[in-house]
PDB file of C-alpha atoms in Angstrom:
ATOM      1  CA  UNK A  25      -7.256  11.471 -19.108  1.00 85.00           C
ATOM      2  CA  UNK A  26     -10.016  12.628 -17.843  1.00 95.00           C
ATOM      3  CA  UNK A  27     -10.527  13.237 -14.189  1.00 96.00           C
ATOM      4  CA  UNK A  28     -13.044  13.356 -11.630  1.00 97.00           C
ATOM      5  CA  UNK A  29     -13.434  16.423  -8.914  1.00 96.00           C
ATOM      6  CA  UNK A  30     -11.601  15.672  -5.982  1.00 97.00           C
ATOM      7  CA  UNK A  31     -12.449  19.036  -4.584  1.00 96.00           C
ATOM      8  CA  UNK A  32     -14.674  17.552  -2.151  1.00 87.00           C
ATOM      9  CA  UNK A  33     -13.375  14.109  -1.695  1.00 97.00           C
ATOM     10  CA  UNK A  34     -11.033  12.546   1.348  1.00 98.00           C
ATOM     11  CA  UNK A  35      -7.905  10.708   0.845  1.00 98.00           C
ATOM     12  CA  UNK A  36      -5.895   8.698   3.417  1.00 98.00           C
ATOM     13  CA  UNK A  37      -2.283   8.213   2.749  1.00 98.00           C
ATOM     14  CA  UNK A  38      -0.360   5.374   5.041  1.00 97.00           C
ATOM     15  CA  UNK A  39       3.220   6.229   4.942  1.00 89.00           C
ATOM     16  CA  UNK A  40       2.455   9.541   3.206  1.00 86.00           C
ATOM     17  CA  UNK A  41       4.680  11.698   5.362  1.00 89.00           C
ATOM     18  CA  UNK A  42       7.696  11.405   2.738  1.00 89.00           C
ATOM     19  CA  UNK A  43       8.498  10.043  -0.579  1.00 92.00           C
ATOM     20  CA  UNK A  44       5.778   8.632  -3.021  1.00 94.00           C
ATOM     21  CA  UNK A  45       3.016   8.772  -0.600  1.00 95.00           C
ATOM     22  CA  UNK A  46       3.801  12.493   0.005  1.00 96.00           C
ATOM     23  CA  UNK A  47       4.306  13.300  -3.715  1.00 96.00           C
ATOM     24  CA  UNK A  48       0.713  11.494  -4.417  1.00 97.00           C
ATOM     25  CA  UNK A  49      -0.779  13.149  -1.609  1.00 98.00           C
ATOM     26  CA  UNK A  50       0.632  16.930  -2.827  1.00 98.00           C
ATOM     27  CA  UNK A  51      -0.993  15.892  -6.339  1.00 98.00           C
ATOM     28  CA  UNK A  52      -4.611  15.303  -4.619  1.00 98.00           C
ATOM     29  CA  UNK A  53      -3.941  18.476  -2.617  1.00 98.00           C
ATOM     30  CA  UNK A  54      -3.302  20.563  -5.145  1.00 98.00           C
ATOM     31  CA  UNK A  55      -6.808  19.531  -6.563  1.00 98.00           C
ATOM     32  CA  UNK A  56      -8.532  21.394  -3.444  1.00 98.00           C
ATOM     33  CA  UNK A  57      -8.954  17.613  -1.557  1.00 98.00           C
ATOM     34  CA  UNK A  58      -8.775  16.635   2.135  1.00 98.00           C
ATOM     35  CA  UNK A  59      -6.015  14.389   3.222  1.00 98.00           C
ATOM     36  CA  UNK A  60      -5.073  12.507   6.197  1.00 98.00           C
ATOM     37  CA  UNK A  61      -1.473  11.459   6.646  1.00 97.00           C
ATOM     38  CA  UNK A  62      -1.064   8.177   8.584  1.00 97.00           C
ATOM     39  CA  UNK A  63       2.498   7.467  10.289  1.00 93.00           C
ATOM     40  CA  UNK A  64       4.955   7.137  13.026  1.00 91.00           C
ATOM     41  CA  UNK A  65       7.293  10.396  12.929  1.00 91.00           C
ATOM     42  CA  UNK A  66       5.215  13.138  14.568  1.00 93.00           C
ATOM     43  CA  UNK A  67       7.443  15.840  13.312  1.00 95.00           C
ATOM     44  CA  UNK A  68       7.692  14.564   9.707  1.00 93.00           C
ATOM     45  CA  UNK A  69       3.738  13.919   9.829  1.00 96.00           C
ATOM     46  CA  UNK A  70       3.347  17.490  10.779  1.00 96.00           C
ATOM     47  CA  UNK A  71       5.828  19.226   8.568  1.00 97.00           C
ATOM     48  CA  UNK A  72       3.839  17.135   5.852  1.00 97.00           C
ATOM     49  CA  UNK A  73       0.407  18.173   6.830  1.00 97.00           C
ATOM     50  CA  UNK A  74       1.608  21.794   6.696  1.00 97.00           C
ATOM     51  CA  UNK A  75       3.098  21.558   3.331  1.00 97.00           C
ATOM     52  CA  UNK A  76      -0.016  19.731   2.199  1.00 98.00           C
ATOM     53  CA  UNK A  77      -2.247  22.798   3.124  1.00 98.00           C
ATOM     54  CA  UNK A  78       0.181  25.287   1.979  1.00 98.00           C
ATOM     55  CA  UNK A  79      -0.290  23.206  -1.381  1.00 98.00           C
ATOM     56  CA  UNK A  80      -4.104  23.917  -1.562  1.00 98.00           C
ATOM     57  CA  UNK A  81      -5.461  20.741   0.402  1.00 98.00           C
ATOM     58  CA  UNK A  82      -8.598  21.751   1.572  1.00 97.00           C
ATOM     59  CA  UNK A  83      -7.834  20.282   4.784  1.00 97.00           C
ATOM     60  CA  UNK A  84      -4.822  18.273   5.620  1.00 97.00           C
ATOM     61  CA  UNK A  85      -3.703  16.266   9.051  1.00 97.00           C
ATOM     62  CA  UNK A  86      -1.715  13.829  10.392  1.00 96.00           C
ATOM     63  CA  UNK A  87      -2.330  10.498  12.685  1.00 95.00           C
ATOM     64  CA  UNK A  88       0.232   8.651  14.304  1.00 95.00           C
ATOM     65  CA  UNK A  89      -0.029   4.925  14.112  1.00 94.00           C
ATOM     66  CA  UNK A  90       2.360   2.176  13.440  1.00 94.00           C
ATOM     67  CA  UNK A  91       1.027  -0.482  11.153  1.00 95.00           C
ATOM     68  CA  UNK A  92       3.573  -2.659  11.115  1.00 93.00           C
ATOM     69  CA  UNK A  93       1.869  -4.612  13.827  1.00 95.00           C
ATOM     70  CA  UNK A  94      -1.791  -5.746  14.016  1.00 97.00           C
ATOM     71  CA  UNK A  95      -2.469  -3.621  17.301  1.00 97.00           C
ATOM     72  CA  UNK A  96      -1.282  -0.736  15.247  1.00 96.00           C
ATOM     73  CA  UNK A  97      -3.102  -1.325  12.259  1.00 97.00           C
ATOM     74  CA  UNK A  98      -6.746  -1.485  14.393  1.00 97.00           C
ATOM     75  CA  UNK A  99      -5.386   1.493  16.069  1.00 96.00           C
ATOM     76  CA  UNK A 100      -4.785   3.490  12.943  1.00 97.00           C
ATOM     77  CA  UNK A 101      -8.345   2.310  11.419  1.00 97.00           C
ATOM     78  CA  UNK A 102      -9.917   3.675  14.481  1.00 96.00           C
ATOM     79  CA  UNK A 103      -8.387   7.192  14.184  1.00 96.00           C
ATOM     80  CA  UNK A 104      -9.084   7.014  10.652  1.00 97.00           C
ATOM     81  CA  UNK A 105     -12.369   6.552  11.293  1.00 96.00           C
ATOM     82  CA  UNK A 106     -12.879   9.348  13.915  1.00 95.00           C
ATOM     83  CA  UNK A 107     -11.233  11.532  11.208  1.00 92.00           C
ATOM     84  CA  UNK A 108     -12.782  10.247   8.149  1.00 92.00           C
ATOM     85  CA  UNK A 109     -16.310   8.563   7.836  1.00 93.00           C
ATOM     86  CA  UNK A 110     -15.975   8.632   4.131  1.00 98.00           C
ATOM     87  CA  UNK A 111     -13.029   7.719   2.371  1.00 98.00           C
ATOM     88  CA  UNK A 112     -12.270   8.524  -1.358  1.00 98.00           C
ATOM     89  CA  UNK A 113      -9.244   6.872  -1.701  1.00 98.00           C
ATOM     90  CA  UNK A 114      -6.793   4.938   0.386  1.00 98.00           C
ATOM     91  CA  UNK A 115      -2.866   4.903  -0.509  1.00 98.00           C
ATOM     92  CA  UNK A 116      -0.568   2.512   0.797  1.00 98.00           C
ATOM     93  CA  UNK A 117       2.940   3.438   0.598  1.00 95.00           C
ATOM     94  CA  UNK A 118       4.751   2.566   3.631  1.00 85.00           C
ATOM     95  CA  UNK A 119       7.888   0.241   2.526  1.00 75.00           C
ATOM     96  CA  UNK A 120      10.940  -1.073   4.311  1.00 71.00           C
ATOM     97  CA  UNK A 121      14.173  -1.820   3.360  1.00 68.00           C
ATOM     98  CA  UNK A 122      16.605  -3.434   5.818  1.00 75.00           C
ATOM     99  CA  UNK A 123      19.494  -5.903   4.578  1.00 73.00           C
ATOM    100  CA  UNK A 124      19.390  -8.131   7.807  1.00 87.00           C
ATOM    101  CA  UNK A 125      16.000 -10.142   8.721  1.00 92.00           C
ATOM    102  CA  UNK A 126      14.027  -8.442  10.977  1.00 93.00           C
ATOM    103  CA  UNK A 127      10.759  -9.318  12.649  1.00 94.00           C
ATOM    104  CA  UNK A 128       7.519  -6.922  13.739  1.00 94.00           C
ATOM    105  CA  UNK A 129       6.159  -6.804  17.165  1.00 94.00           C
ATOM    106  CA  UNK A 130       3.925  -9.889  16.321  1.00 96.00           C
ATOM    107  CA  UNK A 131       6.609 -11.825  15.374  1.00 95.00           C
ATOM    108  CA  UNK A 132       6.285 -11.355  11.709  1.00 96.00           C
ATOM    109  CA  UNK A 133       8.687 -11.162   9.137  1.00 96.00           C
ATOM    110  CA  UNK A 134       9.099  -7.317   8.746  1.00 95.00           C
ATOM    111  CA  UNK A 135       8.354  -7.213   4.799  1.00 94.00           C
ATOM    112  CA  UNK A 136       5.405  -9.474   5.372  1.00 96.00           C
ATOM    113  CA  UNK A 137       3.779  -7.860   8.224  1.00 96.00           C
ATOM    114  CA  UNK A 138       4.458  -4.412   6.943  1.00 95.00           C
ATOM    115  CA  UNK A 139       3.999  -4.209   3.072  1.00 94.00           C
ATOM    116  CA  UNK A 140       1.465  -7.346   3.147  1.00 97.00           C
ATOM    117  CA  UNK A 141      -0.508  -8.256   6.140  1.00 97.00           C
ATOM    118  CA  UNK A 142      -0.874  -4.283   7.297  1.00 97.00           C
ATOM    119  CA  UNK A 143      -2.389  -3.492   3.809  1.00 98.00           C
ATOM    120  CA  UNK A 144      -4.745  -6.414   3.587  1.00 98.00           C
ATOM    121  CA  UNK A 145      -6.046  -5.823   7.360  1.00 98.00           C
ATOM    122  CA  UNK A 146      -6.504  -1.947   6.873  1.00 98.00           C
ATOM    123  CA  UNK A 147      -8.375  -2.470   3.537  1.00 98.00           C
ATOM    124  CA  UNK A 148     -10.857  -5.107   5.172  1.00 98.00           C
ATOM    125  CA  UNK A 149     -10.997  -2.616   8.331  1.00 97.00           C
ATOM    126  CA  UNK A 150     -11.673   0.535   5.992  1.00 98.00           C
ATOM    127  CA  UNK A 151     -13.739  -0.804   3.163  1.00 98.00           C
ATOM    128  CA  UNK A 152     -17.197   0.132   4.623  1.00 97.00           C
ATOM    129  CA  UNK A 153     -15.655   3.868   4.695  1.00 98.00           C
ATOM    130  CA  UNK A 154     -14.427   3.705   1.236  1.00 98.00           C
ATOM    131  CA  UNK A 155     -17.611   1.972  -0.342  1.00 98.00           C
ATOM    132  CA  UNK A 156     -19.830   4.845   1.632  1.00 98.00           C
ATOM    133  CA  UNK A 157     -17.679   7.342  -0.769  1.00 98.00           C
ATOM    134  CA  UNK A 158     -19.785   5.592  -4.013  1.00 98.00           C
ATOM    135  CA  UNK A 159     -15.950   5.509  -5.618  1.00 98.00           C
ATOM    136  CA  UNK A 160     -13.846   4.344  -3.287  1.00 98.00           C
ATOM    137  CA  UNK A 161     -10.119   3.679  -4.780  1.00 98.00           C
ATOM    138  CA  UNK A 162      -7.574   1.460  -2.965  1.00 98.00           C
ATOM    139  CA  UNK A 163      -3.967   1.697  -4.350  1.00 98.00           C
ATOM    140  CA  UNK A 164      -1.019  -0.500  -3.214  1.00 98.00           C
ATOM    141  CA  UNK A 165       2.483   0.937  -4.164  1.00 97.00           C
ATOM    142  CA  UNK A 166       4.418  -1.635  -5.469  1.00 94.00           C
ATOM    143  CA  UNK A 167       6.719  -3.258  -7.418  1.00 92.00           C
ATOM    144  CA  UNK A 168       6.934  -5.734 -10.102  1.00 93.00           C
ATOM    145  CA  UNK A 169       7.293  -9.032  -9.421  1.00 92.00           C
ATOM    146  CA  UNK A 170       8.960 -12.039 -11.778  1.00 91.00           C
ATOM    147  CA  UNK A 171       6.358 -13.641 -13.810  1.00 88.00           C
ATOM    148  CA  UNK A 172       5.852 -16.990 -12.546  1.00 91.00           C
ATOM    149  CA  UNK A 173       6.559 -16.082  -8.988  1.00 95.00           C
ATOM    150  CA  UNK A 174       4.305 -17.596  -6.229  1.00 95.00           C
ATOM    151  CA  UNK A 175       4.410 -17.476  -2.583  1.00 93.00           C
ATOM    152  CA  UNK A 176       5.257 -20.307  -0.123  1.00 94.00           C
ATOM    153  CA  UNK A 177       2.006 -20.304   2.224  1.00 95.00           C
ATOM    154  CA  UNK A 178       3.663 -22.834   4.202  1.00 95.00           C
ATOM    155  CA  UNK A 179       6.491 -20.618   4.932  1.00 95.00           C
ATOM    156  CA  UNK A 180       5.621 -17.050   4.960  1.00 93.00           C
ATOM    157  CA  UNK A 181       8.033 -15.605   7.362  1.00 92.00           C
ATOM    158  CA  UNK A 182      10.793 -17.230   5.384  1.00 94.00           C
ATOM    159  CA  UNK A 183      11.999 -19.540   8.129  1.00 93.00           C
ATOM    160  CA  UNK A 184      12.495 -22.575   6.123  1.00 93.00           C
ATOM    161  CA  UNK A 185      14.350 -21.010   3.359  1.00 93.00           C
ATOM    162  CA  UNK A 186      17.048 -19.057   3.477  1.00 94.00           C
ATOM    163  CA  UNK A 187      16.077 -14.915   4.218  1.00 94.00           C
ATOM    164  CA  UNK A 188      17.303 -12.243   1.544  1.00 92.00           C
ATOM    165  CA  UNK A 189      15.854  -8.804   1.076  1.00 87.00           C
ATOM    166  CA  UNK A 190      15.042  -9.605  -2.797  1.00 89.00           C
ATOM    167  CA  UNK A 191      13.133 -12.784  -1.794  1.00 93.00           C
ATOM    168  CA  UNK A 192      11.088 -10.968   1.630  1.00 93.00           C
ATOM    169  CA  UNK A 193      10.404  -7.916  -0.879  1.00 91.00           C
ATOM    170  CA  UNK A 194       9.377  -9.912  -3.701  1.00 93.00           C
ATOM    171  CA  UNK A 195       7.260 -12.256  -1.706  1.00 95.00           C
ATOM    172  CA  UNK A 196       5.261  -9.776   0.047  1.00 96.00           C
ATOM    173  CA  UNK A 197       4.711  -8.224  -3.476  1.00 96.00           C
ATOM    174  CA  UNK A 198       3.180 -11.256  -4.928  1.00 97.00           C
ATOM    175  CA  UNK A 199       1.170 -12.009  -1.779  1.00 98.00           C
ATOM    176  CA  UNK A 200      -0.382  -8.282  -2.667  1.00 98.00           C
ATOM    177  CA  UNK A 201      -1.324  -9.223  -6.254  1.00 98.00           C
ATOM    178  CA  UNK A 202      -3.313 -11.999  -4.586  1.00 98.00           C
ATOM    179  CA  UNK A 203      -4.984  -9.845  -2.323  1.00 98.00           C
ATOM    180  CA  UNK A 204      -6.178  -7.222  -4.566  1.00 98.00           C
ATOM    181  CA  UNK A 205      -7.068  -9.872  -7.070  1.00 98.00           C
ATOM    182  CA  UNK A 206      -9.176 -11.646  -4.435  1.00 98.00           C
ATOM    183  CA  UNK A 207     -10.413  -8.369  -3.311  1.00 98.00           C
ATOM    184  CA  UNK A 208     -11.849  -7.609  -6.967  1.00 98.00           C
ATOM    185  CA  UNK A 209     -13.746 -10.664  -6.690  1.00 97.00           C
ATOM    186  CA  UNK A 210     -15.187 -10.464  -3.285  1.00 97.00           C
ATOM    187  CA  UNK A 211     -16.037  -7.103  -3.421  1.00 96.00           C
ATOM    188  CA  UNK A 212     -17.583  -7.173  -7.095  1.00 93.00           C
ATOM    189  CA  UNK A 213     -20.963  -5.681  -5.733  1.00 93.00           C
ATOM    190  CA  UNK A 214     -19.200  -2.889  -3.900  1.00 97.00           C
ATOM    191  CA  UNK A 215     -18.301   0.768  -5.272  1.00 98.00           C
ATOM    192  CA  UNK A 216     -14.826   0.047  -4.743  1.00 98.00           C
ATOM    193  CA  UNK A 217     -11.805  -0.383  -6.630  1.00 98.00           C
ATOM    194  CA  UNK A 218      -8.401  -2.200  -5.657  1.00 98.00           C
ATOM    195  CA  UNK A 219      -5.335  -1.600  -7.903  1.00 98.00           C
ATOM    196  CA  UNK A 220      -1.647  -1.768  -7.515  1.00 98.00           C
ATOM    197  CA  UNK A 221       0.793   0.691  -9.161  1.00 98.00           C
ATOM    198  CA  UNK A 222       4.570  -0.346  -9.262  1.00 95.00           C
ATOM    199  CA  UNK A 223       7.005   1.819  -9.306  1.00 93.00           C
ATOM    200  CA  UNK A 224      10.770   1.436 -10.125  1.00 79.00           C
ATOM    201  CA  UNK A 225      13.838   2.782  -8.282  1.00 70.00           C
ATOM    202  CA  UNK A 226      13.027   5.852  -6.825  1.00 70.00           C
ATOM    203  CA  UNK A 227      14.821   8.277  -4.550  1.00 63.00           C
ATOM    204  CA  UNK A 228      13.225   7.926  -1.263  1.00 68.00           C
ATOM    205  CA  UNK A 229      14.663   8.444   2.413  1.00 64.00           C
ATOM    206  CA  UNK A 230      14.524   4.712   2.722  1.00 66.00           C
ATOM    207  CA  UNK A 231      16.839   4.072  -0.512  1.00 59.00           C
ATOM    208  CA  UNK A 232      18.964   7.317   0.404  1.00 53.00           C
ATOM    209  CA  UNK A 233      19.471   6.330   3.948  1.00 61.00           C
ATOM    210  CA  UNK A 234      20.871   2.938   2.737  1.00 64.00           C
ATOM    211  CA  UNK A 235      24.619   1.618   2.397  1.00 67.00           C
ATOM    212  CA  UNK A 236      26.938   3.792   0.300  1.00 57.00           C
ATOM    213  CA  UNK A 237      26.611   1.851  -2.938  1.00 57.00           C
ATOM    214  CA  UNK A 238      22.865   1.604  -2.255  1.00 61.00           C
ATOM    215  CA  UNK A 239      22.874   5.363  -2.516  1.00 66.00           C
ATOM    216  CA  UNK A 240      25.219   5.843  -5.123  1.00 65.00           C
ATOM    217  CA  UNK A 241      23.080   3.438  -7.294  1.00 62.00           C
ATOM    218  CA  UNK A 242      19.947   5.390  -6.618  1.00 61.00           C
ATOM    219  CA  UNK A 243      21.547   8.470  -7.527  1.00 72.00           C
ATOM    220  CA  UNK A 244      22.927   7.166 -10.764  1.00 69.00           C
ATOM    221  CA  UNK A 245      19.636   5.296 -11.928  1.00 61.00           C
ATOM    222  CA  UNK A 246      16.796   6.391  -9.708  1.00 65.00           C
ATOM    223  CA  UNK A 247      13.550   8.627 -10.491  1.00 75.00           C
ATOM    224  CA  UNK A 248      12.079  11.139  -8.211  1.00 85.00           C
ATOM    225  CA  UNK A 249       9.048  10.541  -5.805  1.00 86.00           C
ATOM    226  CA  UNK A 250       6.951  12.742  -8.143  1.00 91.00           C
ATOM    227  CA  UNK A 251       7.519  10.564 -11.515  1.00 92.00           C
ATOM    228  CA  UNK A 252       6.817   7.401  -9.525  1.00 92.00           C
ATOM    229  CA  UNK A 253       3.625   8.771  -7.772  1.00 95.00           C
ATOM    230  CA  UNK A 254       2.098   9.518 -11.441  1.00 96.00           C
ATOM    231  CA  UNK A 255       0.265   6.094 -11.632  1.00 98.00           C
ATOM    232  CA  UNK A 256      -0.887   6.450  -8.172  1.00 98.00           C
ATOM    233  CA  UNK A 257      -2.313   9.837  -8.705  1.00 98.00           C
ATOM    234  CA  UNK A 258      -4.277   8.883 -11.913  1.00 98.00           C
ATOM    235  CA  UNK A 259      -5.455   5.932 -10.384  1.00 98.00           C
ATOM    236  CA  UNK A 260      -6.779   8.265  -7.678  1.00 98.00           C
ATOM    237  CA  UNK A 261      -8.276  10.899  -9.988  1.00 98.00           C
ATOM    238  CA  UNK A 262      -9.403   9.064 -13.104  1.00 98.00           C
ATOM    239  CA  UNK A 263     -12.998   9.700 -13.983  1.00 97.00           C
ATOM    240  CA  UNK A 264     -13.569   5.746 -14.333  1.00 96.00           C
ATOM    241  CA  UNK A 265     -11.423   3.828 -12.729  1.00 96.00           C
ATOM    242  CA  UNK A 266     -13.342   0.390 -13.318  1.00 94.00           C
ATOM    243  CA  UNK A 267     -10.817  -0.979 -15.570  1.00 96.00           C
ATOM    244  CA  UNK A 268      -8.030  -0.901 -12.957  1.00 97.00           C
ATOM    245  CA  UNK A 269     -10.161  -3.033 -10.276  1.00 97.00           C
ATOM    246  CA  UNK A 270      -7.898  -6.205  -9.858  1.00 98.00           C
ATOM    247  CA  UNK A 271      -5.381  -4.683 -11.833  1.00 98.00           C
ATOM    248  CA  UNK A 272      -1.554  -4.145 -11.603  1.00 98.00           C
ATOM    249  CA  UNK A 273      -0.074  -1.504 -13.711  1.00 98.00           C
ATOM    250  CA  UNK A 274       3.602  -2.404 -14.172  1.00 96.00           C
ATOM    251  CA  UNK A 275       4.932   0.288 -16.256  1.00 94.00           C
ATOM    252  CA  UNK A 276       5.259   3.527 -14.115  1.00 93.00           C
ATOM    253  CA  UNK A 277       5.134   5.639 -17.238  1.00 91.00           C
ATOM    254  CA  UNK A 278       2.313   4.481 -18.879  1.00 95.00           C
ATOM    255  CA  UNK A 279      -1.556   3.940 -17.191  1.00 96.00           C
ATOM    256  CA  UNK A 280      -2.046   0.575 -19.049  1.00 96.00           C
ATOM    257  CA  UNK A 281      -3.904  -1.646 -16.043  1.00 97.00           C
ATOM    258  CA  UNK A 282      -3.470  -5.489 -16.544  1.00 97.00           C
ATOM    259  CA  UNK A 283      -5.821  -7.686 -14.921  1.00 97.00           C
ATOM    260  CA  UNK A 284      -4.339  -9.878 -12.373  1.00 98.00           C
ATOM    261  CA  UNK A 285      -5.263 -13.678 -13.244  1.00 97.00           C
ATOM    262  CA  UNK A 286      -3.571 -15.895 -10.666  1.00 97.00           C
ATOM    263  CA  UNK A 287      -4.819 -19.202  -9.692  1.00 98.00           C
ATOM    264  CA  UNK A 288      -8.142 -18.690  -7.825  1.00 98.00           C
ATOM    265  CA  UNK A 289      -7.791 -21.106  -5.547  1.00 98.00           C
ATOM    266  CA  UNK A 290      -4.725 -19.560  -4.423  1.00 98.00           C
ATOM    267  CA  UNK A 291      -6.278 -16.282  -3.934  1.00 98.00           C
ATOM    268  CA  UNK A 292      -8.980 -17.642  -1.872  1.00 98.00           C
ATOM    269  CA  UNK A 293      -6.460 -19.404   0.214  1.00 98.00           C
ATOM    270  CA  UNK A 294      -4.091 -16.572   1.010  1.00 98.00           C
ATOM    271  CA  UNK A 295      -7.013 -14.399   1.810  1.00 98.00           C
ATOM    272  CA  UNK A 296      -8.214 -16.895   4.312  1.00 97.00           C
ATOM    273  CA  UNK A 297      -4.898 -17.552   5.817  1.00 97.00           C
ATOM    274  CA  UNK A 298      -4.569 -13.825   6.011  1.00 98.00           C
ATOM    275  CA  UNK A 299      -7.699 -13.148   8.129  1.00 97.00           C
ATOM    276  CA  UNK A 300      -6.584 -16.226  10.229  1.00 97.00           C
ATOM    277  CA  UNK A 301      -3.060 -14.400  11.295  1.00 97.00           C
ATOM    278  CA  UNK A 302      -5.136 -11.212  11.712  1.00 97.00           C
ATOM    279  CA  UNK A 303      -7.866 -12.884  13.743  1.00 96.00           C
ATOM    280  CA  UNK A 304      -5.454 -14.870  15.920  1.00 96.00           C
ATOM    281  CA  UNK A 305      -4.066 -11.407  17.194  1.00 95.00           C
ATOM    282  CA  UNK A 306      -7.386  -9.893  18.118  1.00 95.00           C
ATOM    283  CA  UNK A 307      -8.638  -8.161  14.534  1.00 95.00           C
ATOM    284  CA  UNK A 308     -11.909  -9.531  13.029  1.00 91.00           C
ATOM    285  CA  UNK A 309     -13.765  -8.032  10.267  1.00 89.00           C
ATOM    286  CA  UNK A 310     -17.382  -8.400   8.889  1.00 82.00           C
ATOM    287  CA  UNK A 311     -17.811 -11.206   6.719  1.00 78.00           C
ATOM    288  CA  UNK A 312     -16.541 -10.605   3.171  1.00 73.00           C
TER     289      UNK A 312
END
């Protein structure tokens, strides 16, 4: 695959101090890019930034932010802008695996708040900096949701239905699909692409800190973060990513974008509902 030069480019990785995010960040660091990591754990973040500099990053830094809340997203956006006026790539890899229902500081179901709403809000907040690069790439690290699965917009917090980890994770994935599809429509005239790179079972810190049976399963069937990050890196470095705009890459072993084609009204309604939830908690955006 023909690559664009990223030696002078700047990339932001949310959740990039470990796992798939760090693997992708290391790949662009080796190409001489500038990298900014966003995360909660200072020791892990600073250690990761040092490793990126050693790998060849033109510059690597870490900023502290907890994007599981809307206030945390606003703080992250402010700190990112203070460090990067132009962004060539924004990667979302922060994920959670909780085997019991948990909520964010805003009262949102955790998977919804962290793996969907935070991504929606940060993309909206930073689209100007991405467009300023002339070729900004947004990449969501996600999972493959079952065909035909649709979110219940009347029960986003999974309060009326029985909560399960699988239901929460799959719902957040489909909401992410709808966001990327609608972003492609709304940002059609901007030099920004939005895509989803699906990954399978990966030996991340989250997975390997689960119950014994989860650890055993991932040791047996899981792949490395570096293998799972391959399509993320391709989306960031491809010479031309336009075919991946508004698309999902289902197979982590192949670069085959599939254009998202959910009901347009559902995608539009999801966007508007998400904007309302974020606005209620004090974060607003320019129209778009």
